[in-house]
Short mmCIF file of C-alpha atoms and ligand atoms in Angstrom, two decimals:
data_model
loop_
_atom_site.label_atom_id
_atom_site.label_comp_id
_atom_site.label_asym_id
_atom_site.label_seq_id
_atom_site.Cartn_x
_atom_site.Cartn_y
_atom_site.Cartn_z
CA MET A 3 5.17 9.20 10.68
CA ALA A 4 1.91 9.96 9.23
CA ARG A 5 1.14 6.95 7.88
CA GLU A 6 -3.05 6.16 8.52
CA SER A 7 -3.78 3.24 6.58
CA ILE A 8 -3.08 0.83 4.15
CA TYR A 9 -5.13 -1.64 2.54
CA ASN A 10 -4.92 -3.93 -0.49
CA SER A 11 -9.15 -2.95 -2.34
CA GLU A 12 -9.01 -6.80 -3.32
CA SER A 13 -10.12 -8.30 0.07
CA GLY A 14 -11.62 -4.46 0.69
CA GLU A 15 -10.81 -4.16 3.98
CA PRO A 16 -8.72 -1.13 5.45
CA GLY A 17 -5.67 -2.91 7.53
CA GLY A 18 -5.18 0.23 9.65
CA GLY A 19 -8.84 1.67 9.61
CA PHE A 20 -9.88 5.13 8.39
CA GLY A 21 -8.57 6.64 11.40
CA TYR A 22 -8.65 10.22 10.73
CA GLN A 23 -5.82 12.68 13.00
CA ASP A 24 -7.96 15.63 12.07
CA ASP A 25 -10.05 16.13 15.85
CA ARG A 26 -13.09 17.82 14.29
CA ARG A 27 -13.67 14.01 13.26
CA LEU A 28 -13.48 11.07 15.10
CA ALA A 29 -11.74 7.38 14.15
CA PRO A 30 -15.15 6.15 12.08
CA SER A 31 -17.01 3.41 13.84
CA GLU A 32 -17.83 0.15 12.97
CA GLU A 33 -21.35 1.74 11.25
CA ASP A 34 -19.49 4.10 8.94
CA ILE A 35 -17.88 1.07 7.80
CA LEU A 36 -21.20 -1.14 7.21
CA LEU A 37 -22.92 2.43 5.15
CA ARG A 38 -20.22 3.51 3.54
CA PRO A 39 -20.36 2.40 -0.27
CA THR A 40 -17.07 0.00 -1.42
CA ARG A 41 -18.07 -0.42 -5.56
CA MET A 42 -18.86 3.31 -7.33
CA ASP A 43 -22.14 1.12 -8.50
CA GLN A 44 -23.01 1.28 -4.73
CA MET A 45 -23.57 5.10 -4.86
CA VAL A 46 -25.65 7.28 -5.17
CA GLY A 47 -25.91 10.65 -7.25
CA GLN A 48 -23.35 13.26 -8.42
CA ARG A 49 -23.65 11.15 -11.64
CA ASP A 50 -21.76 14.01 -13.98
CA VAL A 51 -18.37 13.15 -11.83
CA TYR A 52 -19.57 9.75 -11.61
CA GLU A 53 -19.58 9.19 -15.70
CA ARG A 54 -16.29 11.78 -15.89
CA ILE A 55 -13.74 8.86 -13.40
CA ARG A 56 -16.00 5.80 -14.62
CA ILE A 57 -14.40 7.14 -18.72
CA ALA A 58 -10.72 8.12 -17.47
CA ILE A 59 -10.61 4.32 -15.51
CA GLU A 60 -11.73 2.51 -18.22
CA ALA A 61 -9.80 3.95 -20.53
CA SER A 62 -7.11 3.79 -18.49
CA ARG A 63 -8.01 0.25 -17.77
CA LYS A 64 -7.71 -0.46 -22.29
CA ARG A 65 -4.11 1.55 -22.22
CA GLY A 66 -3.34 0.00 -18.91
CA GLU A 67 -2.26 3.45 -17.76
CA THR A 68 -2.14 4.71 -14.42
CA LEU A 69 -4.95 6.59 -14.12
CA GLY A 70 -4.70 10.38 -13.86
CA HIS A 71 -4.44 12.23 -10.69
CA ILE A 72 -7.67 13.40 -9.10
CA LEU A 73 -8.93 17.01 -7.09
CA PHE A 74 -11.77 16.78 -4.90
CA ASP A 75 -13.54 19.15 -2.74
CA GLY A 76 -17.04 20.21 -1.84
CA PRO A 77 -18.03 20.88 1.81
CA PRO A 78 -17.70 18.35 4.28
CA GLY A 79 -20.08 14.47 3.61
CA LEU A 80 -20.04 14.46 0.53
CA GLY A 81 -18.49 11.51 -0.65
CA LYS A 82 -14.85 12.72 -1.96
CA THR A 83 -13.37 10.10 0.82
CA THR A 84 -15.71 7.29 -1.05
CA PHE A 85 -15.15 8.43 -4.43
CA ALA A 86 -11.57 7.62 -3.05
CA THR A 87 -11.73 4.72 -1.53
CA CYS A 88 -13.92 2.96 -4.38
CA ILE A 89 -11.56 3.97 -7.49
CA PRO A 90 -8.79 1.47 -6.48
CA ARG A 91 -11.23 -1.02 -5.97
CA GLU A 92 -12.08 -0.14 -9.53
CA LEU A 93 -9.03 -0.65 -10.62
CA GLY A 94 -8.20 -3.22 -8.66
CA THR A 95 -4.76 -1.46 -7.26
CA THR A 96 -4.51 -0.40 -3.12
CA LEU A 97 -4.28 2.23 -1.37
CA GLN A 98 -3.15 4.46 1.25
CA ILE A 99 -4.42 7.55 2.92
CA ALA A 100 -2.71 10.26 4.72
CA ASN A 101 -3.98 13.83 5.91
CA GLY A 102 -2.57 16.81 4.58
CA ALA A 103 -2.98 18.18 8.09
CA THR A 104 0.38 15.67 9.39
CA LEU A 105 2.33 16.19 6.02
CA LYS A 106 4.93 19.13 7.44
CA ALA A 107 7.34 18.05 5.74
CA PRO A 108 8.97 16.34 2.87
CA LYS A 109 9.91 13.20 4.87
CA ASP A 110 6.30 12.65 5.62
CA ILE A 111 4.96 11.98 2.63
CA LEU A 112 7.95 9.67 1.25
CA PRO A 113 7.59 5.95 2.84
CA TYR A 114 3.58 6.66 0.73
CA LEU A 115 5.29 8.22 -2.22
CA THR A 116 8.57 4.79 -2.14
CA GLN A 117 5.60 2.59 -1.48
CA ALA A 118 3.16 2.98 -3.82
CA GLU A 119 3.40 -0.33 -6.35
CA LYS A 120 2.48 0.47 -10.21
CA GLY A 121 -0.36 2.45 -10.64
CA SER A 122 -2.24 2.22 -7.25
CA VAL A 123 -3.18 5.43 -5.02
CA ILE A 124 -2.78 7.80 -2.70
CA PHE A 125 -5.19 9.52 -1.31
CA ILE A 126 -4.72 13.04 0.40
CA ASP A 127 -7.24 14.14 2.69
CA GLU A 128 -7.30 17.89 2.88
CA ILE A 129 -4.98 18.11 0.80
CA HIS A 130 -4.99 21.91 1.13
CA ARG A 131 -3.29 21.72 4.99
CA MET A 132 -0.37 20.08 3.83
CA GLN A 133 3.34 22.48 4.50
CA LYS A 134 4.18 24.32 1.65
CA SER A 135 7.29 22.47 1.29
CA VAL A 136 5.98 18.74 1.00
CA GLU A 137 3.98 20.57 -1.90
CA GLU A 138 6.87 21.38 -3.94
CA PHE A 139 8.19 18.43 -2.92
CA ILE A 140 5.45 16.42 -4.98
CA TYR A 141 4.85 18.28 -7.74
CA PRO A 142 7.83 16.18 -9.53
CA ALA A 143 6.60 12.81 -7.95
CA MET A 144 2.98 13.95 -9.73
CA GLU A 145 4.72 15.54 -12.84
CA ASP A 146 7.64 12.52 -13.63
CA PHE A 147 7.01 9.77 -10.51
CA ARG A 148 11.06 10.88 -9.73
CA VAL A 149 11.48 12.80 -5.49
CA ASP A 150 14.85 14.62 -5.38
CA TYR A 151 15.41 14.67 -1.14
CA THR A 152 17.42 16.03 0.50
CA PHE A 153 19.67 14.14 3.48
CA GLY A 154 20.94 15.80 6.18
CA GLU A 155 21.87 19.24 6.90
CA GLY A 156 24.28 22.64 5.41
CA VAL A 157 28.11 20.88 4.63
CA ASN A 158 27.04 17.45 5.14
CA ALA A 159 23.54 17.36 3.01
CA ARG A 160 23.21 15.18 0.13
CA THR A 161 20.36 14.83 -2.40
CA LEU A 162 19.67 11.44 -3.73
CA ASN A 163 17.07 11.22 -7.09
CA PHE A 164 14.73 8.88 -6.81
CA ALA A 165 12.42 7.03 -9.44
CA LEU A 166 8.78 5.97 -8.04
CA LYS A 167 6.66 3.54 -9.58
CA PRO A 168 3.46 5.90 -11.43
CA PHE A 169 0.88 5.68 -8.99
CA THR A 170 -2.81 8.18 -8.62
CA LEU A 171 -2.64 10.87 -6.62
CA ILE A 172 -6.14 11.14 -4.92
CA GLY A 173 -6.21 14.64 -3.48
CA ALA A 174 -9.78 16.06 -1.13
CA THR A 175 -10.00 20.20 0.11
CA THR A 176 -12.80 21.71 1.17
CA ARG A 177 -11.25 24.94 -0.23
CA THR A 178 -11.08 24.82 -3.81
CA GLY A 179 -9.91 28.43 -3.30
CA ILE A 180 -6.79 28.15 -1.24
CA ILE A 181 -4.84 25.29 -3.35
CA SER A 182 -2.20 26.89 -5.39
CA ALA A 183 -2.45 26.87 -8.75
CA PRO A 184 0.58 24.78 -9.43
CA LEU A 185 -0.83 22.55 -7.26
CA ARG A 186 -3.99 22.07 -8.92
CA ASP A 187 -2.66 22.54 -12.35
CA ARG A 188 -0.81 19.05 -11.34
CA PHE A 189 -4.27 16.55 -11.22
CA GLN A 190 -5.31 15.67 -14.88
CA MET A 191 -9.22 16.23 -13.76
CA ARG A 192 -10.47 18.23 -10.31
CA GLU A 193 -14.32 17.30 -9.59
CA HIS A 194 -16.79 19.52 -7.35
CA LEU A 195 -18.69 17.56 -4.62
CA ASP A 196 -22.77 19.98 -5.10
CA PHE A 197 -25.20 19.41 -2.13
CA TYR A 198 -27.90 15.62 -2.81
CA SER A 199 -30.93 16.02 -4.00
CA VAL A 200 -34.22 14.96 -1.22
CA GLU A 201 -34.91 11.41 -3.79
CA GLU A 202 -30.37 11.11 -3.87
CA LEU A 203 -30.45 11.60 0.01
CA THR A 204 -33.74 9.62 0.64
CA GLU A 205 -32.33 6.35 -1.56
CA ILE A 206 -29.50 6.43 0.71
CA VAL A 207 -31.11 6.31 3.76
CA LEU A 208 -34.21 3.45 2.07
CA ARG A 209 -30.78 1.80 2.08
CA ASN A 210 -28.76 1.91 4.34
CA ALA A 211 -32.03 1.59 6.61
CA GLU A 212 -32.04 -2.01 5.19
CA LYS A 213 -28.54 -2.37 5.67
CA LEU A 214 -28.93 -2.13 9.76
CA GLN A 215 -32.12 -3.81 9.39
CA THR A 216 -34.52 -1.41 9.64
CA PRO A 217 -37.48 -0.99 9.21
CA ILE A 218 -39.01 2.21 7.68
CA SER A 219 -41.14 3.83 5.36
CA ARG A 220 -40.92 5.56 2.49
CA THR A 221 -42.11 8.95 3.89
CA ALA A 222 -40.24 8.50 6.60
CA ALA A 223 -36.98 8.69 4.45
CA GLU A 224 -38.13 11.29 3.02
CA GLU A 225 -38.03 13.18 6.83
CA ILE A 226 -34.32 12.10 6.85
CA ALA A 227 -33.34 12.93 3.66
CA HIS A 228 -35.10 16.47 3.83
CA ARG A 229 -33.53 17.25 7.06
CA SER A 230 -30.11 16.23 6.19
CA ARG A 231 -28.44 19.32 4.39
CA GLY A 232 -27.87 17.84 1.56
CA THR A 233 -25.06 15.77 2.65
CA PRO A 234 -25.39 11.85 2.89
CA ARG A 235 -22.83 11.63 6.41
CA LEU A 236 -25.47 13.51 7.65
CA ALA A 237 -28.63 11.46 6.32
CA ASN A 238 -27.08 8.35 7.60
CA ASN A 239 -26.43 10.46 11.44
CA ARG A 240 -29.77 11.20 11.18
CA LEU A 241 -30.81 7.77 10.02
CA ARG A 242 -28.66 6.10 13.21
CA TRP A 243 -30.53 8.63 16.31
CA VAL A 244 -34.05 7.92 14.77
CA ARG A 245 -33.22 4.57 14.72
CA ASP A 246 -31.51 4.59 18.62
CA TYR A 247 -34.74 6.65 19.21
CA ALA A 248 -37.37 4.13 17.88
CA ASP A 249 -35.24 1.09 19.34
CA ALA A 250 -35.52 3.14 22.86
CA ARG A 251 -39.12 4.39 22.30
CA ALA A 252 -41.05 2.65 19.66
CA ASP A 253 -41.73 -1.00 18.14
CA GLY A 254 -37.98 0.13 16.34
CA LYS A 255 -39.79 0.35 13.45
CA ILE A 256 -38.82 4.35 12.21
CA SER A 257 -42.45 5.92 10.73
CA PRO A 258 -42.67 9.52 9.74
CA GLN A 259 -43.72 10.35 13.53
CA VAL A 260 -41.55 8.22 14.94
CA ALA A 261 -38.72 10.15 12.84
CA LEU A 262 -40.06 13.53 13.32
CA ASP A 263 -40.17 13.66 17.63
CA ALA A 264 -35.97 12.24 16.94
CA MET A 265 -35.62 14.74 14.82
CA GLN A 266 -37.33 17.03 16.91
CA MET A 267 -35.80 15.74 20.37
CA GLN A 268 -32.13 16.98 18.70
CA GLY A 269 -33.10 20.75 17.42
CA ILE A 270 -32.83 19.43 14.57
CA ASP A 271 -35.83 22.48 12.41
CA SER A 272 -37.36 21.93 9.09
CA LEU A 273 -34.25 22.42 7.13
CA GLY A 274 -32.74 20.33 9.23
CA LEU A 275 -30.07 23.48 11.23
CA ASP A 276 -28.95 21.68 13.94
CA SER A 277 -28.30 24.18 17.55
CA PHE A 278 -25.08 24.89 16.30
CA ASP A 279 -26.16 26.64 12.88
CA ARG A 280 -28.56 28.22 14.46
CA LYS A 281 -26.43 29.72 16.90
CA PHE A 282 -24.39 31.14 14.64
CA LEU A 283 -26.75 32.67 12.81
CA GLU A 284 -28.45 34.23 16.11
CA THR A 285 -24.61 35.43 17.06
CA ILE A 286 -24.39 37.46 14.07
CA CYS A 287 -28.22 38.57 14.68
CA ARG A 288 -28.03 39.06 18.33
CA VAL A 289 -24.76 40.29 18.44
CA PHE A 290 -23.57 41.49 14.88
CA ALA A 291 -27.70 43.00 14.29
CA GLY A 292 -27.24 40.33 11.38
CA GLY A 293 -24.52 41.62 10.01
CA PRO A 294 -22.18 42.21 7.45
CA VAL A 295 -19.54 41.36 9.92
CA GLY A 296 -16.64 38.91 9.38
CA VAL A 297 -16.48 35.08 10.20
CA GLU A 298 -13.58 35.97 12.59
CA ALA A 299 -15.51 38.23 14.75
CA VAL A 300 -18.41 35.28 14.77
CA ALA A 301 -16.28 32.14 15.36
CA HIS A 302 -14.03 35.13 18.23
CA THR A 303 -17.79 35.49 19.88
CA MET A 304 -18.96 31.92 19.31
CA ASN A 305 -15.51 30.67 20.66
CA VAL A 306 -15.41 27.98 18.18
CA ALA A 307 -12.41 27.97 15.24
CA PRO A 308 -13.38 30.03 12.23
CA ASP A 309 -11.79 27.54 10.65
CA THR A 310 -15.02 24.74 11.48
CA LEU A 311 -17.90 27.59 10.33
CA ILE A 312 -16.11 27.68 7.09
CA ASP A 313 -16.39 24.07 6.38
CA GLU A 314 -18.83 22.97 7.99
CA VAL A 315 -21.58 25.12 8.84
CA GLU A 316 -21.81 28.63 6.03
CA PRO A 317 -21.17 25.87 2.84
CA PHE A 318 -25.48 24.61 3.55
CA LEU A 319 -26.31 28.57 4.89
CA LEU A 320 -24.53 30.19 2.01
CA ARG A 321 -26.42 27.29 -0.52
CA SER A 322 -29.93 27.36 1.03
CA GLU A 323 -29.72 31.85 0.91
CA LEU A 324 -29.92 31.97 4.78
CA LEU A 325 -27.29 33.67 4.95
CA ILE A 326 -24.90 35.47 1.77
CA ARG A 327 -21.27 36.12 1.46
CA THR A 328 -20.76 40.48 1.18
CA PRO A 329 -17.30 42.17 0.49
CA ARG A 330 -17.60 43.51 4.12
CA GLY A 331 -19.21 40.26 4.97
CA ARG A 332 -21.22 37.40 6.54
CA LYS A 333 -24.85 38.85 6.51
CA VAL A 334 -28.68 37.02 7.65
CA THR A 335 -30.76 37.24 4.67
CA GLU A 336 -34.29 37.99 5.50
CA LYS A 337 -35.46 34.49 4.82
CA GLY A 338 -32.49 33.33 7.61
CA LEU A 339 -34.42 35.67 9.74
CA GLU A 340 -37.84 34.58 9.01
CA HIS A 341 -36.34 30.70 9.80
CA LEU A 342 -35.02 31.89 12.88
CA GLY A 343 -37.95 33.56 13.71
CA PHE A 344 -36.10 37.09 14.00
CA ASP A 345 -37.83 40.78 13.56
CA PRO A 346 -35.33 42.79 11.12
CA ASP A 347 -35.68 45.81 12.90
CA ARG A 348 -35.35 44.69 16.68
CA PHE A 349 -32.70 42.47 17.06
CA ASP A 350 -32.21 42.15 20.61
CA ALA A 351 -35.70 40.64 20.82
CA PRO A 352 -35.48 37.17 21.09
CA PRO A 353 -36.53 34.47 17.93
CA THR A 354 -40.10 33.20 18.17
CA LEU A 355 -39.10 30.20 17.05
CA PHE A 356 -36.24 27.10 18.86
P1 ADP B 408 -16.14 13.35 2.86
O1 ADP B 408 -15.01 12.29 2.42
O2 ADP B 408 -16.75 14.27 1.59
O3 ADP B 408 -16.16 13.83 3.56
P2 ADP B 408 -16.83 11.18 2.82
O4 ADP B 408 -17.00 10.29 1.85
O5 ADP B 408 -16.83 10.66 3.85
O6 ADP B 408 -16.99 12.49 2.83
O7 ADP B 408 -18.49 10.67 2.76
C1 ADP B 408 -19.36 10.43 4.23
C2 ADP B 408 -20.31 9.54 4.00
O8 ADP B 408 -21.20 9.41 3.43
C3 ADP B 408 -19.81 8.15 3.54
O9 ADP B 408 -19.11 6.69 5.07
C4 ADP B 408 -20.95 7.76 2.96
O10 ADP B 408 -21.49 6.33 4.06
C5 ADP B 408 -22.13 8.44 2.90
N1 ADP B 408 -21.44 8.75 1.11
C6 ADP B 408 -21.37 9.81 0.51
N2 ADP B 408 -20.74 9.24 -0.36
C7 ADP B 408 -22.02 8.08 -1.22
C8 ADP B 408 -23.16 8.59 -2.28
N3 ADP B 408 -22.87 9.20 -3.38
N4 ADP B 408 -23.86 7.21 -2.04
C9 ADP B 408 -23.97 7.54 -0.80
N5 ADP B 408 -23.36 6.74 0.45
C10 ADP B 408 -22.45 8.70 0.75
#
């Protein structure tokens, strides 16, 4: 069964742990859980989305109705799961967590639907990876809180019609573009999460350093924020590495210099790119003369899954204009070439930076 976890939001404790079955995301550590906001008022940034969700929650509470279904989209690490785990706590209800990648047939989602309490939340992460048959199966569940489930095959097949208790479906996706229109339209709210500002990330780093009981200067927190690619998850990862470094090599305090030295040791550059991000840009430059080139060709050359590049590497590079998308494929911009230290006339020459 694809069930991952269920917990009662009153106790706030994830019963089965937030186990992700996607191999790109490892099971979170205790520190991950410590650093994740548990209530909406602990969330930083995304103010527009935050306000709209608050209004929807308040209205549903006042009317005693179930909150409408919500779809979150945006690059990884920006808070989709955080919203999905905070919302049921605000509602004082339970949460079940599923992952689209493991929902291969209607039977995989059925237990979540039948066990959903009135007004509770089912969160499907990576909802774009759900099989078509599951998607079609949940349409009547989302709309009318009913499902038609077929047992057996051929002449022995029997269809049962179940009534479900009203629930809220929260979906999260890194690829809103590949969600079918009928599925998208069944969400009453569709919210896009964008990259965070340096100020917002600084606030997150300062708060989390306090949770980790690590002394840090504001300037050091800003250094970390600057090099976190607009992403809270990366800000947290960088903070934890810098803290390890400070404990091992300094006196446990994070000064701006300690932060810089630690991040340099991990190959994190002035824009927050790590060696994998740079390898992607460098491959386009060296092997494909700067582009345009299809992302699949780059992925094959680098021996990685195209999805990893599309979901995890490209969004920030596009956003910071180091890379552009053209009808003929991806192309490194002049800013990208300059950042890497490539001479645009000589792609075979090694970059001068990093
Ligand atoms: P996604 O589901 O979009 O991949 P997550 O919700 O798992 O992202 O966020 C990754 C981590 O970043 C969280 O565990 C949390 O520590 C931190 N985080 C995300 N959004 C916020 C926020 N708005 N305020 C503070 N921390 C956040």
